[in-house]
Short mmCIF file of C-alpha atoms in Angstrom, two decimals:
data_model
loop_
_atom_site.label_atom_id
_atom_site.label_comp_id
_atom_site.label_asym_id
_atom_site.label_seq_id
_atom_site.Cartn_x
_atom_site.Cartn_y
_atom_site.Cartn_z
CA MET A 13 -206.19 188.21 51.83
CA ASP A 14 -204.11 187.93 48.60
CA PRO A 15 -205.18 184.67 46.73
CA LEU A 16 -201.93 184.50 44.81
CA ALA A 17 -199.80 184.83 47.94
CA LEU A 18 -201.91 182.04 49.60
CA ILE A 19 -201.45 179.77 46.64
CA GLU A 20 -197.69 180.37 46.73
CA ASP A 21 -197.62 179.70 50.40
CA TYR A 22 -199.48 176.38 49.95
CA LEU A 23 -197.23 175.20 47.08
CA SER A 24 -194.06 175.95 49.14
CA ASP A 25 -195.33 174.66 52.47
CA GLN A 26 -198.65 172.88 52.42
CA GLU A 27 -199.28 172.71 56.24
CA ASN A 28 -198.36 176.27 56.80
CA GLY A 29 -200.28 177.34 53.61
CA MET A 30 -203.45 175.69 54.81
CA LYS A 31 -203.13 177.28 58.08
CA LYS A 32 -203.06 180.76 56.44
CA LEU A 33 -205.81 179.86 54.12
CA ILE A 34 -208.15 178.76 57.03
CA THR A 35 -207.08 181.88 58.99
CA GLY A 36 -208.08 184.12 56.08
CA PHE A 37 -211.12 182.27 55.33
CA LEU A 38 -212.52 182.52 58.81
CA ASN A 39 -211.69 186.10 59.11
CA GLN A 40 -213.75 186.62 56.03
CA VAL A 41 -216.66 184.59 57.67
CA MET A 42 -216.63 186.78 60.60
CA LEU A 43 -216.64 190.01 58.43
CA ALA A 44 -219.68 188.74 56.59
CA GLU A 45 -221.45 187.95 59.99
CA ALA A 46 -220.44 191.56 61.12
CA LEU A 47 -221.99 192.99 58.09
CA GLN A 48 -225.29 191.06 58.69
CA GLN A 49 -225.33 191.95 62.38
CA ALA A 50 -224.54 195.60 61.73
CA GLY A 51 -226.92 196.04 58.91
CA ALA A 52 -224.33 198.06 57.16
CA ALA A 53 -220.84 197.96 55.77
CA GLN A 54 -217.97 199.75 57.60
CA TYR A 55 -218.35 203.57 57.05
CA GLU A 56 -221.60 203.00 55.10
CA ARG A 57 -224.26 205.68 55.77
CA THR A 58 -227.80 204.13 56.03
CA ASP A 59 -230.70 204.11 58.31
CA ALA A 60 -230.58 200.37 58.47
CA ARG A 61 -227.46 200.32 60.39
CA LYS A 62 -227.87 198.58 63.91
CA ALA A 63 -224.34 198.99 65.26
CA HIS A 64 -220.94 200.67 64.75
CA ARG A 65 -217.57 198.91 64.59
CA ASN A 66 -215.17 199.17 67.44
CA GLY A 67 -211.90 197.48 66.06
CA TYR A 68 -210.95 193.88 66.54
CA LYS A 69 -209.95 191.51 69.19
CA ASP A 70 -207.38 188.68 68.59
CA ARG A 71 -208.74 185.25 69.44
CA SER A 72 -206.74 182.02 69.09
CA LEU A 73 -208.23 178.96 67.64
CA LYS A 74 -206.72 175.40 67.51
CA THR A 75 -207.11 173.60 64.21
CA ARG A 76 -205.82 170.33 62.68
CA TYR A 77 -203.05 172.48 61.11
CA GLY A 78 -202.19 174.18 64.51
CA GLU A 79 -202.99 177.25 66.33
CA THR A 80 -204.19 180.27 64.41
CA ILE A 81 -204.94 183.90 65.45
CA LEU A 82 -208.16 185.27 64.28
CA ARG A 83 -209.44 188.78 64.20
CA LYS A 84 -212.85 188.93 65.87
CA PRO A 85 -214.88 192.23 64.96
CA GLN A 86 -216.07 194.23 67.96
CA PHE A 87 -219.33 196.56 68.14
CA ARG A 88 -219.92 199.48 70.29
CA GLU A 89 -223.70 198.84 70.96
CA PHE A 90 -223.77 195.05 71.64
CA SER A 91 -221.54 192.03 71.40
CA PHE A 92 -220.66 190.48 68.20
CA GLU A 93 -221.86 186.87 67.79
CA THR A 94 -220.01 184.35 65.69
CA GLN A 95 -220.41 180.63 64.85
CA VAL A 96 -216.79 180.11 64.01
CA PHE A 97 -215.47 179.60 67.52
CA GLY A 98 -218.52 177.64 68.69
CA ARG A 99 -218.34 175.16 65.79
CA TYR A 100 -214.57 174.42 66.10
CA ALA A 101 -214.69 174.43 69.95
CA ARG A 102 -217.11 171.52 70.05
CA VAL A 103 -214.99 168.98 68.61
CA GLU A 104 -211.93 170.54 70.39
CA LYS A 105 -213.68 170.12 73.68
CA ALA A 106 -214.75 166.62 72.99
CA LEU A 107 -211.21 165.71 71.83
CA VAL A 108 -209.60 167.46 75.01
CA ASN A 109 -212.32 165.78 77.27
CA ALA A 110 -211.49 162.25 76.09
CA ILE A 111 -207.71 162.79 76.50
CA VAL A 112 -208.16 164.49 79.93
CA GLU A 113 -210.47 161.79 81.19
CA SER A 114 -207.68 159.15 80.60
CA TYR A 115 -205.15 161.42 82.12
CA LEU A 116 -207.20 161.97 85.35
CA GLN A 117 -207.78 158.32 85.69
CA GLY A 118 -204.19 157.74 85.69
CA VAL A 119 -204.08 155.39 82.62
CA SER A 120 -202.37 157.79 80.12
CA THR A 121 -199.15 157.14 78.52
CA ARG A 122 -196.21 159.56 78.36
CA ARG A 123 -197.48 160.42 74.79
CA VAL A 124 -200.88 161.40 76.09
CA GLN A 125 -199.29 163.46 78.88
CA GLU A 126 -197.25 165.40 76.21
CA ILE A 127 -200.46 166.00 74.22
CA VAL A 128 -202.28 167.14 77.32
CA SER A 129 -199.26 169.61 78.16
CA HIS A 130 -199.02 170.78 74.56
CA LEU A 131 -202.77 171.74 74.58
CA GLY A 132 -202.39 173.63 77.76
CA ILE A 133 -204.85 171.73 79.76
CA ASP A 134 -202.66 169.85 82.38
CA GLN A 135 -204.26 171.92 85.09
CA LEU A 136 -207.89 171.05 84.43
CA SER A 137 -209.56 169.51 87.25
CA PRO A 138 -212.02 166.68 87.59
CA ALA A 139 -214.78 169.04 88.21
CA SER A 140 -214.16 171.20 85.04
CA VAL A 141 -213.67 168.06 82.96
CA SER A 142 -217.17 166.97 84.20
CA ARG A 143 -218.72 170.31 83.46
CA MET A 144 -217.15 170.25 79.92
CA ALA A 145 -218.50 166.54 79.47
CA LYS A 146 -222.07 167.57 80.52
CA ASP A 147 -222.24 170.54 78.01
CA LEU A 148 -221.08 168.38 75.11
CA ASP A 149 -223.46 165.44 76.03
CA ASP A 150 -226.29 167.83 76.05
CA GLN A 151 -225.32 169.05 72.50
CA VAL A 152 -224.66 165.73 71.17
CA GLN A 153 -227.82 164.01 72.47
CA ALA A 154 -229.99 166.99 71.26
CA PHE A 155 -228.45 166.19 67.88
CA LEU A 156 -228.93 162.45 67.88
CA LEU A 157 -232.48 162.67 69.23
CA ARG A 158 -233.73 165.55 66.97
CA PRO A 159 -236.76 164.85 64.82
CA ILE A 160 -236.35 163.57 61.31
CA GLU A 161 -238.45 166.02 59.35
CA GLN A 162 -238.04 164.80 55.65
CA ALA A 163 -238.66 161.47 53.86
CA ILE A 164 -235.34 159.53 53.41
CA PRO A 165 -235.45 157.45 50.08
CA TYR A 166 -231.81 156.42 50.28
CA LEU A 167 -230.46 155.00 53.61
CA PHE A 168 -226.86 154.46 54.10
CA VAL A 169 -225.56 152.38 57.00
CA ASP A 170 -222.27 151.30 58.26
CA ALA A 171 -220.02 150.65 61.43
CA SER A 172 -216.34 151.37 62.50
CA TYR A 173 -214.59 150.01 65.51
CA TYR A 174 -212.67 151.62 68.39
CA LYS A 175 -210.82 150.62 71.47
CA ILE A 176 -212.25 151.33 75.04
CA ARG A 177 -210.43 150.85 78.23
CA ASP A 178 -212.29 148.36 80.63
CA GLY A 179 -210.23 148.14 83.72
CA ALA A 180 -206.95 146.59 83.04
CA ARG A 181 -207.74 145.33 79.43
CA TYR A 182 -209.12 147.08 76.19
CA VAL A 183 -212.23 145.95 74.44
CA THR A 184 -213.36 146.82 71.04
CA LYS A 185 -216.78 148.56 70.49
CA ALA A 186 -218.71 149.28 67.42
CA VAL A 187 -220.09 152.79 66.34
CA LEU A 188 -223.09 152.30 64.26
CA VAL A 189 -223.80 155.33 61.97
CA VAL A 190 -226.84 155.80 59.78
CA ALA A 191 -227.14 158.58 57.24
CA GLY A 192 -229.47 159.20 54.44
CA VAL A 193 -230.31 161.33 51.23
CA ARG A 194 -233.45 163.38 51.83
CA GLU A 195 -236.16 163.89 49.38
CA ASP A 196 -234.70 167.21 48.56
CA GLY A 197 -231.36 165.59 47.56
CA TYR A 198 -229.27 166.84 50.66
CA ARG A 199 -227.45 164.30 52.88
CA GLU A 200 -228.00 164.17 56.50
CA ILE A 201 -226.50 162.23 59.46
CA LEU A 202 -229.55 160.54 61.05
CA GLY A 203 -228.22 158.60 64.01
CA ALA A 204 -225.34 156.96 65.71
CA ARG A 205 -224.80 154.46 68.60
CA VAL A 206 -222.02 152.74 70.45
CA THR A 207 -222.60 148.90 70.87
CA ASP A 208 -220.82 145.74 71.64
CA CYS A 209 -221.09 144.53 68.01
CA GLU A 210 -223.20 145.14 64.85
CA ASN A 211 -225.48 142.07 64.98
CA GLU A 212 -229.13 142.26 63.92
CA GLU A 213 -230.41 143.07 67.45
CA PHE A 214 -228.35 146.33 67.65
CA TRP A 215 -229.12 147.41 64.18
CA SER A 216 -232.96 146.71 64.87
CA GLY A 217 -233.01 148.89 67.91
CA LEU A 218 -231.22 151.75 66.07
CA PHE A 219 -233.62 151.50 63.15
CA GLU A 220 -236.70 151.45 65.43
CA ASP A 221 -235.51 154.56 67.34
CA LEU A 222 -234.97 156.28 63.99
CA LYS A 223 -238.55 155.38 62.98
CA GLU A 224 -239.81 156.83 66.33
CA ARG A 225 -238.14 160.06 65.48
CA GLY A 226 -239.76 160.19 62.11
CA LEU A 227 -237.84 158.22 59.74
CA ALA A 228 -240.09 157.40 56.74
CA GLY A 229 -240.03 156.82 53.02
CA VAL A 230 -237.08 154.48 52.85
CA GLN A 231 -236.90 152.89 49.47
CA LEU A 232 -233.17 151.56 49.32
CA VAL A 233 -230.94 150.52 52.18
CA ILE A 234 -227.17 150.55 51.17
CA SER A 235 -224.66 148.67 53.21
CA ASP A 236 -221.85 145.98 53.26
CA GLY A 237 -222.74 142.29 53.28
CA HIS A 238 -223.14 142.07 56.98
CA THR A 239 -226.15 139.75 57.56
CA GLY A 240 -227.39 141.51 60.66
CA ILE A 241 -227.88 144.73 58.79
CA GLN A 242 -229.81 142.95 55.96
CA LYS A 243 -232.11 141.21 58.36
CA ALA A 244 -232.76 144.21 60.44
CA ALA A 245 -233.44 146.24 57.45
CA GLU A 246 -235.78 143.83 56.04
CA ALA A 247 -237.82 143.70 59.13
CA ALA A 248 -237.83 147.45 59.79
CA PHE A 249 -238.33 148.94 56.40
CA LEU A 250 -241.03 146.81 54.66
CA GLY A 251 -241.18 147.31 50.86
CA ALA A 252 -237.64 148.74 50.82
CA SER A 253 -234.86 147.12 48.72
CA TRP A 254 -231.28 146.35 49.97
CA GLN A 255 -228.19 147.23 47.92
CA MET A 256 -225.00 145.55 48.53
CA CYS A 257 -222.02 147.99 48.32
CA GLN A 258 -220.18 146.95 45.00
CA VAL A 259 -216.81 147.91 46.64
CA HIS A 260 -217.28 145.50 49.52
CA CYS A 261 -218.47 142.88 47.13
CA THR A 262 -215.38 143.09 45.18
CA ARG A 263 -213.24 142.85 48.22
CA ALA A 264 -215.11 139.74 49.40
CA VAL A 265 -214.68 138.02 46.00
CA LEU A 266 -210.86 138.80 45.93
CA ARG A 267 -210.36 137.21 49.26
CA ASN A 268 -210.59 133.90 47.44
CA ILE A 269 -208.77 134.81 44.19
CA PRO A 270 -204.84 134.31 43.97
CA ARG A 271 -203.15 137.66 43.60
CA LYS A 272 -201.83 136.97 40.06
CA HIS A 273 -205.52 136.86 38.90
CA GLN A 274 -207.00 139.64 41.00
CA LYS A 275 -206.68 142.40 38.47
CA GLU A 276 -208.50 140.34 35.83
CA VAL A 277 -211.25 139.59 38.25
CA VAL A 278 -211.76 143.13 39.26
CA GLU A 279 -212.02 144.19 35.52
CA GLY A 280 -214.60 141.45 35.07
CA LEU A 281 -216.67 142.64 38.05
CA LYS A 282 -216.79 146.22 36.84
CA GLU A 283 -218.05 145.13 33.47
CA ALA A 284 -220.56 142.81 35.06
CA TYR A 285 -222.08 145.09 37.79
CA GLY A 286 -225.56 146.12 36.77
CA ASN A 287 -226.14 143.18 34.53
CA GLU A 288 -227.32 140.07 36.25
CA GLN A 289 -226.53 137.57 33.42
CA ARG A 290 -223.01 138.99 33.25
CA LEU A 291 -222.60 138.37 36.94
CA GLN A 292 -223.99 134.95 36.75
CA ASP A 293 -221.69 134.27 33.76
CA LEU A 294 -218.72 135.44 35.86
CA ALA A 295 -219.42 133.38 38.85
CA ASP A 296 -219.85 130.25 36.47
CA ASP A 297 -216.54 130.97 34.99
CA LEU A 298 -214.81 131.29 38.30
CA ASN A 299 -216.41 128.04 39.46
CA ALA A 300 -215.15 126.31 36.51
CA ARG A 301 -211.63 127.58 37.20
CA GLY A 302 -211.74 126.11 40.45
CA TYR A 303 -212.65 129.40 42.51
CA ARG A 304 -215.81 128.11 44.01
CA LYS A 305 -215.85 130.23 47.15
CA ALA A 306 -215.46 133.32 44.89
CA ALA A 307 -218.20 132.24 42.81
CA ASN A 308 -220.50 131.42 45.75
CA THR A 309 -219.90 134.96 47.00
CA ILE A 310 -221.13 136.58 43.67
CA GLU A 311 -224.26 134.39 43.64
CA ARG A 312 -224.84 134.90 47.39
CA PHE A 313 -224.88 138.80 46.93
CA LEU A 314 -226.46 138.76 43.39
CA PRO A 315 -230.15 139.75 44.43
CA GLY A 316 -228.60 142.70 46.36
CA LEU A 317 -226.20 143.81 43.69
CA MET A 318 -228.98 144.82 41.23
CA SER A 319 -231.34 146.76 43.43
CA TYR A 320 -229.84 150.25 42.43
CA THR A 321 -230.74 149.65 38.71
CA ALA A 322 -234.50 150.16 39.70
CA PHE A 323 -233.80 153.79 40.68
CA PRO A 324 -233.07 156.80 38.59
CA LYS A 325 -229.85 156.09 36.35
CA GLN A 326 -228.27 159.45 37.32
CA HIS A 327 -228.24 158.39 40.90
CA GLY A 328 -226.63 154.94 40.28
CA LYS A 329 -223.02 156.03 40.84
CA ARG A 330 -223.80 157.13 44.25
CA ILE A 331 -226.19 154.60 45.62
CA ARG A 332 -224.47 151.45 44.48
CA THR A 333 -221.67 151.79 47.07
CA THR A 334 -221.34 152.94 50.63
CA ASN A 335 -218.39 155.37 49.53
CA MET A 336 -220.23 158.20 51.16
CA MET A 337 -220.11 156.28 54.67
CA GLU A 338 -216.61 155.20 54.09
CA ARG A 339 -215.53 158.88 53.89
CA VAL A 340 -217.48 159.71 57.05
CA ASN A 341 -215.72 156.74 58.89
CA LYS A 342 -212.37 157.85 57.59
CA GLU A 343 -212.86 161.24 58.90
CA LEU A 344 -213.90 159.81 62.34
CA LYS A 345 -210.68 157.71 62.55
CA ARG A 346 -208.56 160.47 61.51
CA ARG A 347 -209.88 162.88 64.10
CA THR A 348 -210.09 160.36 67.00
CA LYS A 349 -206.57 158.69 66.48
CA VAL A 350 -204.92 161.08 68.89
CA VAL A 351 -206.93 159.55 71.73
CA GLY A 352 -205.86 155.96 71.20
CA ALA A 353 -208.17 154.01 73.55
CA PHE A 354 -211.22 155.80 75.00
CA PRO A 355 -211.78 155.83 78.71
CA ASN A 356 -215.39 154.77 78.32
CA GLU A 357 -218.26 154.64 75.90
CA GLU A 358 -219.61 158.05 76.75
CA SER A 359 -216.21 159.59 75.92
CA LEU A 360 -216.27 157.88 72.49
CA LEU A 361 -219.89 158.92 71.68
CA ARG A 362 -219.09 162.48 72.80
CA LEU A 363 -216.18 162.97 70.43
CA VAL A 364 -217.92 160.92 67.54
CA GLY A 365 -221.02 162.71 68.05
CA SER A 366 -219.43 166.16 67.85
CA ILE A 367 -217.62 165.23 64.65
CA LEU A 368 -220.87 163.94 63.07
CA MET A 369 -222.55 167.12 63.89
CA ASP A 370 -219.70 169.02 62.08
CA ILE A 371 -220.19 166.60 58.97
CA ASN A 372 -223.96 167.15 59.04
CA GLU A 373 -223.57 170.90 59.07
CA GLU A 374 -221.42 170.72 55.99
CA TRP A 375 -223.89 168.43 54.40
CA VAL A 376 -227.11 170.27 54.95
CA THR A 377 -225.51 173.78 54.03
CA GLY A 378 -223.40 172.53 51.27
CA ARG A 379 -224.11 171.31 47.77
CA ARG A 380 -227.06 169.14 46.93
CA TYR A 381 -225.90 165.38 46.72
CA LEU A 382 -228.49 164.15 44.22
CA THR A 383 -230.91 165.95 41.90
CA MET A 384 -234.09 164.12 42.71
CA GLU A 385 -236.42 162.92 39.87
CA LYS A 386 -239.54 165.13 40.77
CA GLU A 387 -237.43 168.19 40.33
#
């Protein structure tokens, strides 16, 4: 894998360049796995060797950039095991399952049929789809019901909405997602649920389930201004504070400001966030200029806009907004858009849960999100 050649490919054709980059990287991952499993490098003489190489076997893998052909190492003594295909296959299976369920129910459009044909799954039977669904459901449920083993000082909550087919009509359902920053500074997806809406009752139920699985140590709950989240968090996490996302606050204020004055108000909010008196002064100024609803919005959220200042200053940038969750929801939307409307709630949770598992693996094995004070 020549890095310069990959860079040139990427600059000339980004999509094809990314495909080559992914192929090269995943091949290197499998070589590293082979080294661990064999106990020795190729041709290396050592008593620690457990297996000998026996060439490679080509395996195809569908990615968001198209199909790639990977070189899977082979051993003489036992089968080579890799996480590469299993991890990618989980989301692929969930995506295929959602599309095929619609196809088999006779509700797919011509566009969906073309997707099915392109993926080579037009011959799948209801029985094979059912087996695929059960396998995925088992994995997703194990992930969503696993014990929470570390204290979670910072809890992030948000919801996104999806279309689900209900007979001859389409309905909108909410996917509630909860994530947190652990006491060791790493992020973790803690739970998800499909509900009819995101009112207090549904959030309370999800919070109580998380507590039964071991959620503890919550000091700050970060969310948008939805009253259902606030009330549920207050009841579930006694002693914890609530932080209103500054980005959502800005959007709410701007809804009541004429476009020609919005840039000025945005700058005023940026300067005022973190200072209670400045926020109150800005609200008073907006009220005096006739923007009473905008002023009321600032005053309504004011107590929740200051909570993050009670925590370590170096954490402020990441705990004063729900940007972390916005990125999660954006990824969910990007990777589910090919389905369109889901055939049922189970199909939605199956695909969303599979994607959340991928995101969680990246979080817990990647870089630390925050350096905690005690360290």
